[in-house]
Short mmCIF file of C-alpha atoms and ligand atoms in Angstrom, two decimals:
data_model
loop_
_atom_site.label_atom_id
_atom_site.label_comp_id
_atom_site.label_asym_id
_atom_site.label_seq_id
_atom_site.Cartn_x
_atom_site.Cartn_y
_atom_site.Cartn_z
CA MET A 42 -0.15 -22.18 -4.71
CA GLY A 43 -0.63 -25.17 -6.99
CA GLY A 44 -3.88 -23.78 -8.39
CA ALA A 45 -5.63 -24.07 -5.03
CA HIS A 46 -7.71 -21.07 -4.15
CA PHE A 47 -7.26 -19.58 -0.72
CA THR A 48 -10.08 -17.56 0.75
CA TYR A 49 -7.55 -15.41 2.58
CA VAL A 50 -4.31 -14.08 1.12
CA GLY A 51 -2.56 -11.29 2.96
CA ARG A 52 0.77 -9.60 2.41
CA PHE A 53 3.44 -7.39 3.90
CA ALA A 54 4.95 -5.12 1.27
CA PRO A 55 7.99 -3.26 2.59
CA SER A 56 10.04 -0.84 0.51
CA PRO A 57 13.73 -1.69 1.00
CA THR A 58 14.69 1.86 1.88
CA GLY A 59 16.12 0.69 5.19
CA ALA A 60 15.68 -1.94 7.88
CA LEU A 61 12.32 -2.35 9.64
CA HIS A 62 11.76 0.22 12.37
CA ALA A 63 9.29 0.00 15.23
CA GLY A 64 6.47 1.30 13.00
CA SER A 65 7.02 -1.07 10.11
CA LEU A 66 7.24 -4.03 12.48
CA VAL A 67 3.75 -3.12 13.73
CA ALA A 68 2.43 -3.32 10.16
CA ALA A 69 4.25 -6.61 9.55
CA LEU A 70 2.90 -8.15 12.77
CA ALA A 71 -0.64 -6.90 12.10
CA SER A 72 -0.78 -8.42 8.63
CA TRP A 73 0.78 -11.69 9.80
CA LEU A 74 -1.68 -11.97 12.72
CA ASP A 75 -4.65 -11.26 10.48
CA ALA A 76 -3.62 -14.07 8.11
CA ARG A 77 -2.94 -16.51 10.93
CA ALA A 78 -6.24 -15.63 12.62
CA TRP A 79 -8.18 -16.60 9.51
CA ASN A 80 -10.35 -19.42 10.67
CA ASP A 81 -11.79 -21.26 7.69
CA GLY A 82 -10.17 -24.58 8.61
CA ARG A 83 -7.41 -24.02 6.14
CA GLY A 84 -5.88 -20.81 7.41
CA GLY A 85 -4.79 -17.73 5.54
CA ARG A 86 -1.72 -17.32 3.39
CA TRP A 87 0.78 -14.61 4.18
CA LEU A 88 3.11 -13.25 1.51
CA VAL A 89 6.01 -10.82 1.50
CA ARG A 90 6.49 -8.53 -1.47
CA ILE A 91 9.55 -6.32 -1.78
CA GLU A 92 8.53 -2.97 -3.27
CA ASP A 93 11.82 -2.07 -4.89
CA LEU A 94 10.69 -0.18 -8.00
CA ASP A 95 12.25 3.11 -7.01
CA SER A 96 15.90 2.14 -7.27
CA GLN A 97 16.96 5.66 -6.22
CA ARG A 98 15.39 5.13 -2.81
CA CYS A 99 16.42 1.49 -2.29
CA VAL A 100 19.30 0.91 0.09
CA ALA A 101 21.79 -1.89 -0.55
CA GLY A 102 21.32 -4.74 1.90
CA ALA A 103 17.96 -3.48 3.20
CA THR A 104 15.95 -6.37 1.72
CA GLU A 105 18.20 -8.95 3.38
CA ARG A 106 17.96 -7.09 6.68
CA ILE A 107 14.18 -6.89 6.52
CA LEU A 108 13.86 -10.59 5.73
CA ARG A 109 16.24 -11.41 8.55
CA GLN A 110 14.29 -9.25 11.01
CA LEU A 111 11.04 -10.99 10.02
CA GLN A 112 12.69 -14.37 10.43
CA ASP A 113 14.04 -13.40 13.87
CA CYS A 114 10.44 -12.59 14.85
CA HIS A 115 9.11 -15.88 13.37
CA LEU A 116 7.05 -13.98 10.82
CA GLN A 117 7.63 -16.41 7.97
CA PRO A 118 5.98 -15.97 4.58
CA ASP A 119 4.26 -18.96 3.00
CA GLN A 120 6.08 -18.39 -0.30
CA PRO A 121 9.43 -16.90 -1.25
CA PRO A 122 9.17 -13.11 -1.49
CA VAL A 123 8.44 -11.51 -4.86
CA TYR A 124 10.27 -8.41 -6.08
CA GLN A 125 8.46 -5.64 -7.90
CA SER A 126 11.59 -4.83 -9.90
CA GLN A 127 11.13 -8.18 -11.67
CA ARG A 128 7.49 -7.57 -12.52
CA THR A 129 7.49 -4.42 -14.64
CA HIS A 130 5.91 -6.29 -17.59
CA LEU A 131 2.77 -6.67 -15.47
CA TYR A 132 2.61 -2.93 -14.74
CA GLN A 133 3.22 -2.12 -18.41
CA ARG A 134 0.36 -4.41 -19.40
CA ALA A 135 -1.98 -2.66 -16.96
CA LEU A 136 -0.90 0.76 -18.23
CA THR A 137 -1.62 -0.34 -21.81
CA GLN A 138 -5.04 -1.58 -20.74
CA LEU A 139 -5.83 1.79 -19.15
CA VAL A 140 -4.56 3.73 -22.17
CA ASP A 141 -6.64 1.56 -24.53
CA ALA A 142 -9.69 2.30 -22.38
CA ALA A 143 -8.87 6.05 -22.44
CA MET A 144 -8.49 5.94 -18.65
CA ALA A 145 -4.85 7.07 -18.79
CA TYR A 146 -3.11 9.80 -20.75
CA PRO A 147 0.43 11.07 -21.29
CA CYS A 148 1.44 14.23 -19.50
CA ALA A 149 4.10 16.69 -20.56
CA CYS A 150 4.08 18.84 -17.43
CA SER A 151 7.07 19.42 -15.22
CA ARG A 152 6.54 20.41 -11.60
CA LYS A 153 7.17 24.02 -12.65
CA ASP A 154 4.48 23.78 -15.37
CA ILE A 155 2.01 22.43 -12.81
CA GLU A 156 2.84 25.19 -10.33
CA ALA A 157 2.39 27.83 -13.04
CA ALA A 158 -0.96 26.37 -14.14
CA ILE A 159 -2.13 26.27 -10.54
CA ALA A 160 -1.09 29.89 -10.02
CA ARG A 161 -3.03 30.91 -13.17
CA GLN A 162 -6.11 29.20 -11.77
CA ALA A 163 -5.58 31.33 -8.66
CA GLY A 164 -6.32 28.63 -6.22
CA GLN A 165 -5.66 24.96 -6.20
CA ARG A 166 -3.23 23.66 -4.48
CA GLU A 167 -1.28 21.23 -2.60
CA ARG A 168 -2.08 18.30 -0.38
CA HIS A 169 0.45 16.37 1.74
CA GLY A 170 3.13 18.24 -0.20
CA GLU A 171 1.78 16.98 -3.51
CA LEU A 172 0.34 19.27 -6.13
CA VAL A 173 -3.22 18.59 -7.21
CA TYR A 174 -2.86 18.18 -10.97
CA PRO A 175 -4.93 20.86 -12.73
CA GLY A 176 -5.61 18.62 -15.75
CA THR A 177 -3.47 20.54 -18.26
CA CYS A 178 -2.72 17.53 -20.51
CA SER A 179 -6.03 15.73 -20.10
CA ALA A 180 -7.17 16.99 -23.52
CA GLY A 181 -3.83 16.30 -25.24
CA LEU A 182 -0.13 17.12 -25.23
CA ARG A 183 -0.38 20.00 -27.73
CA GLY A 184 2.90 19.08 -29.35
CA ARG A 185 4.89 18.76 -26.13
CA PRO A 186 6.82 15.54 -25.39
CA ALA A 187 5.25 13.05 -22.97
CA ARG A 188 6.93 12.65 -19.59
CA ALA A 189 4.63 10.78 -17.26
CA TRP A 190 1.33 8.92 -17.53
CA ARG A 191 -1.70 9.89 -15.49
CA PHE A 192 -4.94 8.16 -14.53
CA ARG A 193 -8.22 9.97 -15.18
CA SER A 194 -9.77 10.10 -11.73
CA ALA A 195 -12.93 12.09 -12.46
CA PRO A 196 -14.53 9.76 -15.07
CA ALA A 197 -13.66 6.78 -12.90
CA GLN A 198 -15.63 8.36 -10.09
CA GLY A 199 -18.63 9.07 -12.26
CA GLY A 200 -17.81 12.40 -13.89
CA ALA A 201 -16.36 15.67 -12.63
CA ALA A 202 -19.44 17.59 -13.74
CA ASP A 203 -21.72 15.84 -11.27
CA PRO A 204 -21.95 18.02 -8.15
CA THR A 205 -23.66 15.27 -6.16
CA ARG A 206 -20.76 12.90 -6.72
CA ALA A 207 -19.67 11.43 -3.43
CA GLY A 208 -16.30 10.25 -4.67
CA VAL A 209 -15.08 6.95 -3.33
CA THR A 210 -16.42 5.39 -0.15
CA TRP A 211 -15.12 2.27 1.52
CA ARG A 212 -15.20 0.65 4.91
CA ASP A 213 -11.90 0.15 6.64
CA ARG A 214 -11.99 -2.70 9.16
CA ARG A 215 -10.46 -0.51 11.84
CA LEU A 216 -11.17 3.08 10.81
CA GLY A 217 -14.75 2.49 9.70
CA LEU A 218 -16.48 4.31 6.85
CA GLN A 219 -14.09 6.41 4.76
CA GLN A 220 -14.68 8.77 1.92
CA GLN A 221 -12.56 10.71 -0.55
CA ASP A 222 -13.27 12.66 -3.70
CA VAL A 223 -10.12 11.65 -5.57
CA ALA A 224 -10.62 14.06 -8.47
CA ASP A 225 -10.82 16.93 -6.00
CA ALA A 226 -8.23 15.78 -3.47
CA VAL A 227 -5.55 14.42 -5.79
CA GLY A 228 -6.60 15.07 -9.38
CA ASP A 229 -5.44 12.86 -12.24
CA PHE A 230 -2.59 11.05 -10.56
CA VAL A 231 0.68 9.67 -11.91
CA ILE A 232 0.83 5.94 -12.66
CA ARG A 233 4.11 6.00 -14.55
CA ARG A 234 6.60 8.64 -13.55
CA SER A 235 8.71 10.87 -15.78
CA ASP A 236 11.76 8.74 -14.89
CA ALA A 237 9.87 5.74 -16.37
CA VAL A 238 9.36 4.14 -12.95
CA PHE A 239 5.86 2.75 -12.44
CA ALA A 240 4.16 4.53 -9.58
CA TYR A 241 3.37 2.78 -6.31
CA GLN A 242 -0.39 3.20 -6.88
CA LEU A 243 -0.38 1.14 -10.07
CA ALA A 244 2.16 -1.47 -8.98
CA VAL A 245 0.42 -2.20 -5.68
CA VAL A 246 -2.94 -2.70 -7.38
CA VAL A 247 -1.52 -4.95 -10.09
CA ASP A 248 0.38 -7.08 -7.58
CA ASP A 249 -2.43 -7.37 -5.05
CA ASP A 250 -4.59 -8.68 -7.89
CA ALA A 251 -1.93 -10.94 -9.43
CA GLN A 252 -1.19 -12.46 -6.01
CA GLN A 253 -4.92 -12.78 -5.28
CA VAL A 254 -4.59 -10.74 -2.12
CA SER A 255 -7.95 -10.75 -0.36
CA HIS A 256 -7.03 -8.69 2.73
CA VAL A 257 -4.65 -5.75 2.86
CA VAL A 258 -3.38 -4.89 6.34
CA ARG A 259 -0.90 -2.00 6.39
CA GLY A 260 -0.05 1.18 8.27
CA GLU A 261 -2.56 3.97 8.63
CA ASP A 262 -0.27 6.38 6.78
CA LEU A 263 -1.30 4.54 3.60
CA ALA A 264 -5.07 4.82 4.18
CA ASP A 265 -5.19 7.99 2.11
CA ASN A 266 -3.97 6.03 -0.96
CA THR A 267 -6.79 3.49 -0.77
CA PRO A 268 -9.37 5.43 -2.82
CA ARG A 269 -6.87 5.84 -5.67
CA GLN A 270 -6.24 2.12 -5.56
CA LEU A 271 -9.97 1.32 -5.51
CA LEU A 272 -10.44 3.45 -8.65
CA LEU A 273 -7.59 1.69 -10.42
CA GLN A 274 -8.97 -1.74 -9.48
CA GLN A 275 -12.34 -0.76 -10.85
CA ALA A 276 -10.86 0.60 -14.09
CA LEU A 277 -8.80 -2.57 -14.56
CA GLY A 278 -11.75 -4.85 -13.83
CA MET A 279 -10.17 -6.24 -10.65
CA ALA A 280 -11.83 -7.26 -7.41
CA SER A 281 -10.93 -5.02 -4.46
CA PRO A 282 -9.45 -6.56 -1.32
CA ARG A 283 -10.66 -5.62 2.14
CA TYR A 284 -8.57 -3.08 3.99
CA LEU A 285 -7.42 -2.66 7.57
CA HIS A 286 -5.08 0.20 8.38
CA SER A 287 -3.09 -0.41 11.55
CA PRO A 288 -2.08 2.20 14.14
CA LEU A 289 1.12 4.16 13.64
CA VAL A 290 3.99 4.52 16.04
CA ARG A 291 4.56 8.17 16.85
CA ALA A 292 7.96 9.71 17.40
CA ALA A 293 8.44 11.78 20.55
CA SER A 294 7.61 14.85 18.43
CA GLY A 295 4.17 13.35 17.71
CA GLU A 296 5.05 12.78 14.07
CA LYS A 297 4.67 9.40 12.43
CA LEU A 298 7.80 7.35 12.94
CA SER A 299 9.49 6.95 9.59
CA LYS A 300 12.90 6.43 8.10
CA GLN A 301 12.75 10.05 6.94
CA HIS A 302 12.31 11.09 10.56
CA GLY A 303 15.30 9.09 11.65
CA ALA A 304 13.58 5.99 12.99
CA VAL A 305 16.18 3.47 14.06
CA PRO A 306 16.12 -0.16 12.93
CA VAL A 307 14.24 -2.37 15.34
CA ASP A 308 16.58 -4.72 17.19
CA THR A 309 15.30 -8.23 16.60
CA ALA A 310 18.18 -9.87 18.46
CA ASP A 311 15.61 -9.75 21.27
CA PRO A 312 12.50 -10.70 19.29
CA MET A 313 10.21 -10.81 22.34
CA ALA A 314 11.00 -7.20 23.26
CA ALA A 315 10.47 -6.07 19.66
CA LEU A 316 7.22 -8.02 19.30
CA ASN A 317 5.84 -6.95 22.68
CA ALA A 318 6.37 -3.31 21.74
CA ALA A 319 4.59 -3.87 18.38
CA ALA A 320 1.76 -5.82 20.03
CA ASP A 321 1.26 -2.99 22.51
CA VAL A 322 0.70 -0.51 19.65
CA LEU A 323 -1.92 -2.89 18.26
CA GLY A 324 -3.74 -2.98 21.59
CA LEU A 325 -2.78 -6.60 22.30
CA GLY A 326 -1.59 -7.47 25.78
CA PRO A 327 1.95 -8.52 26.64
CA GLN A 328 3.17 -12.09 26.20
CA SER A 329 6.13 -13.88 27.65
CA GLY A 330 7.90 -17.16 26.97
CA HIS A 331 8.86 -18.43 23.54
CA VAL A 332 8.22 -16.37 20.41
CA ALA A 333 6.03 -19.07 18.82
CA GLN A 334 3.92 -19.32 21.96
CA ALA A 335 3.61 -15.55 22.24
CA LEU A 336 2.52 -15.26 18.61
CA HIS A 337 -0.10 -17.91 19.23
CA GLY A 338 -1.45 -15.86 22.13
CA TRP A 339 -1.58 -12.72 20.01
CA VAL A 340 -3.45 -14.56 17.25
CA GLN A 341 -6.20 -15.36 19.78
CA ALA A 342 -6.24 -11.74 20.99
CA TRP A 343 -6.34 -10.45 17.41
CA ARG A 344 -9.41 -12.59 16.69
CA HIS A 345 -11.25 -10.85 19.51
CA LEU A 346 -10.20 -7.39 18.34
CA TYR A 347 -10.63 -7.60 14.59
CA ASN A 348 -12.48 -10.85 13.96
CA PRO A 349 -11.24 -11.44 10.43
CA VAL A 350 -13.85 -14.10 9.69
CA VAL A 351 -16.64 -12.59 7.61
N1 LIG B 601 5.70 -0.37 0.13
C1 LIG B 601 4.83 0.47 0.90
C2 LIG B 601 5.57 1.04 2.08
O1 LIG B 601 6.56 0.46 2.50
C3 LIG B 601 3.62 -0.26 1.44
C4 LIG B 601 2.68 -0.67 0.40
C5 LIG B 601 1.38 -1.28 0.90
O2 LIG B 601 1.34 -1.98 1.93
O3 LIG B 601 0.37 -1.08 0.21
O4 LIG B 601 5.18 2.06 2.59
#
């Protein structure tokens, strides 16, 4: 960036667990359009970040396929992509900062331990298939070996003891006012996993800050993570970007289209067909002609829908 400060930096941050499917192309197009619609005379910057920290889930060749699919659709990043697997020193530094501030603590609990503790408390529970951590290790490991590292969500929100606490509120540019009590909904969440992999929540926050991302545009399935990320930004002294969560593509079953649900790679050999389908999900009308021309038309339409200029 040559030291120049851009008022808009956006990004698309795919995990290379497979090629782009119809749903991930919607998120890519939405974030690209939002950057290109930025109207300050200089334009926005659009970056691609490959979220390849979880090597178990990464699929060989997926990154190259994703970059090729983006290129086929003329969604070109303004800088070469960055790879999270090459940036672990940044996540480690953030973890150290949180530990020094007593905002993170080591946790010795296995999933079984957490289940047992939850059963003893005769209640709490699970959310989106994830256990709400009952706080077992928040006061110390009591001689057990550390496995993961967790973030203290209650103090970050203003204290668990305060019954009037509203949790985290934020305004999504598409979904409107959102609210979540993170301590209640998620508990103290993992920022470094027991297999030593830094968790998505921490990595995404560190990278969005390091890359000076001003506007996050991503799929609505990730909206639920935003309050955790806002708390981490606050604890690390970082500015928070603005958020827009784009519509999801539903499978015939009504479920969100995902690689887990067998979504097929989007065929970008016909980029206009792929882009028209994605634009339709975003509520933008159809375009014909050349890809570049069509994208230009969608940028205009996007400005009317989401007016990114603030
Ligand atoms: N890597 C995440 C995913 O593919 C997206 C992260 C983000 O946009 O914040 O689901």
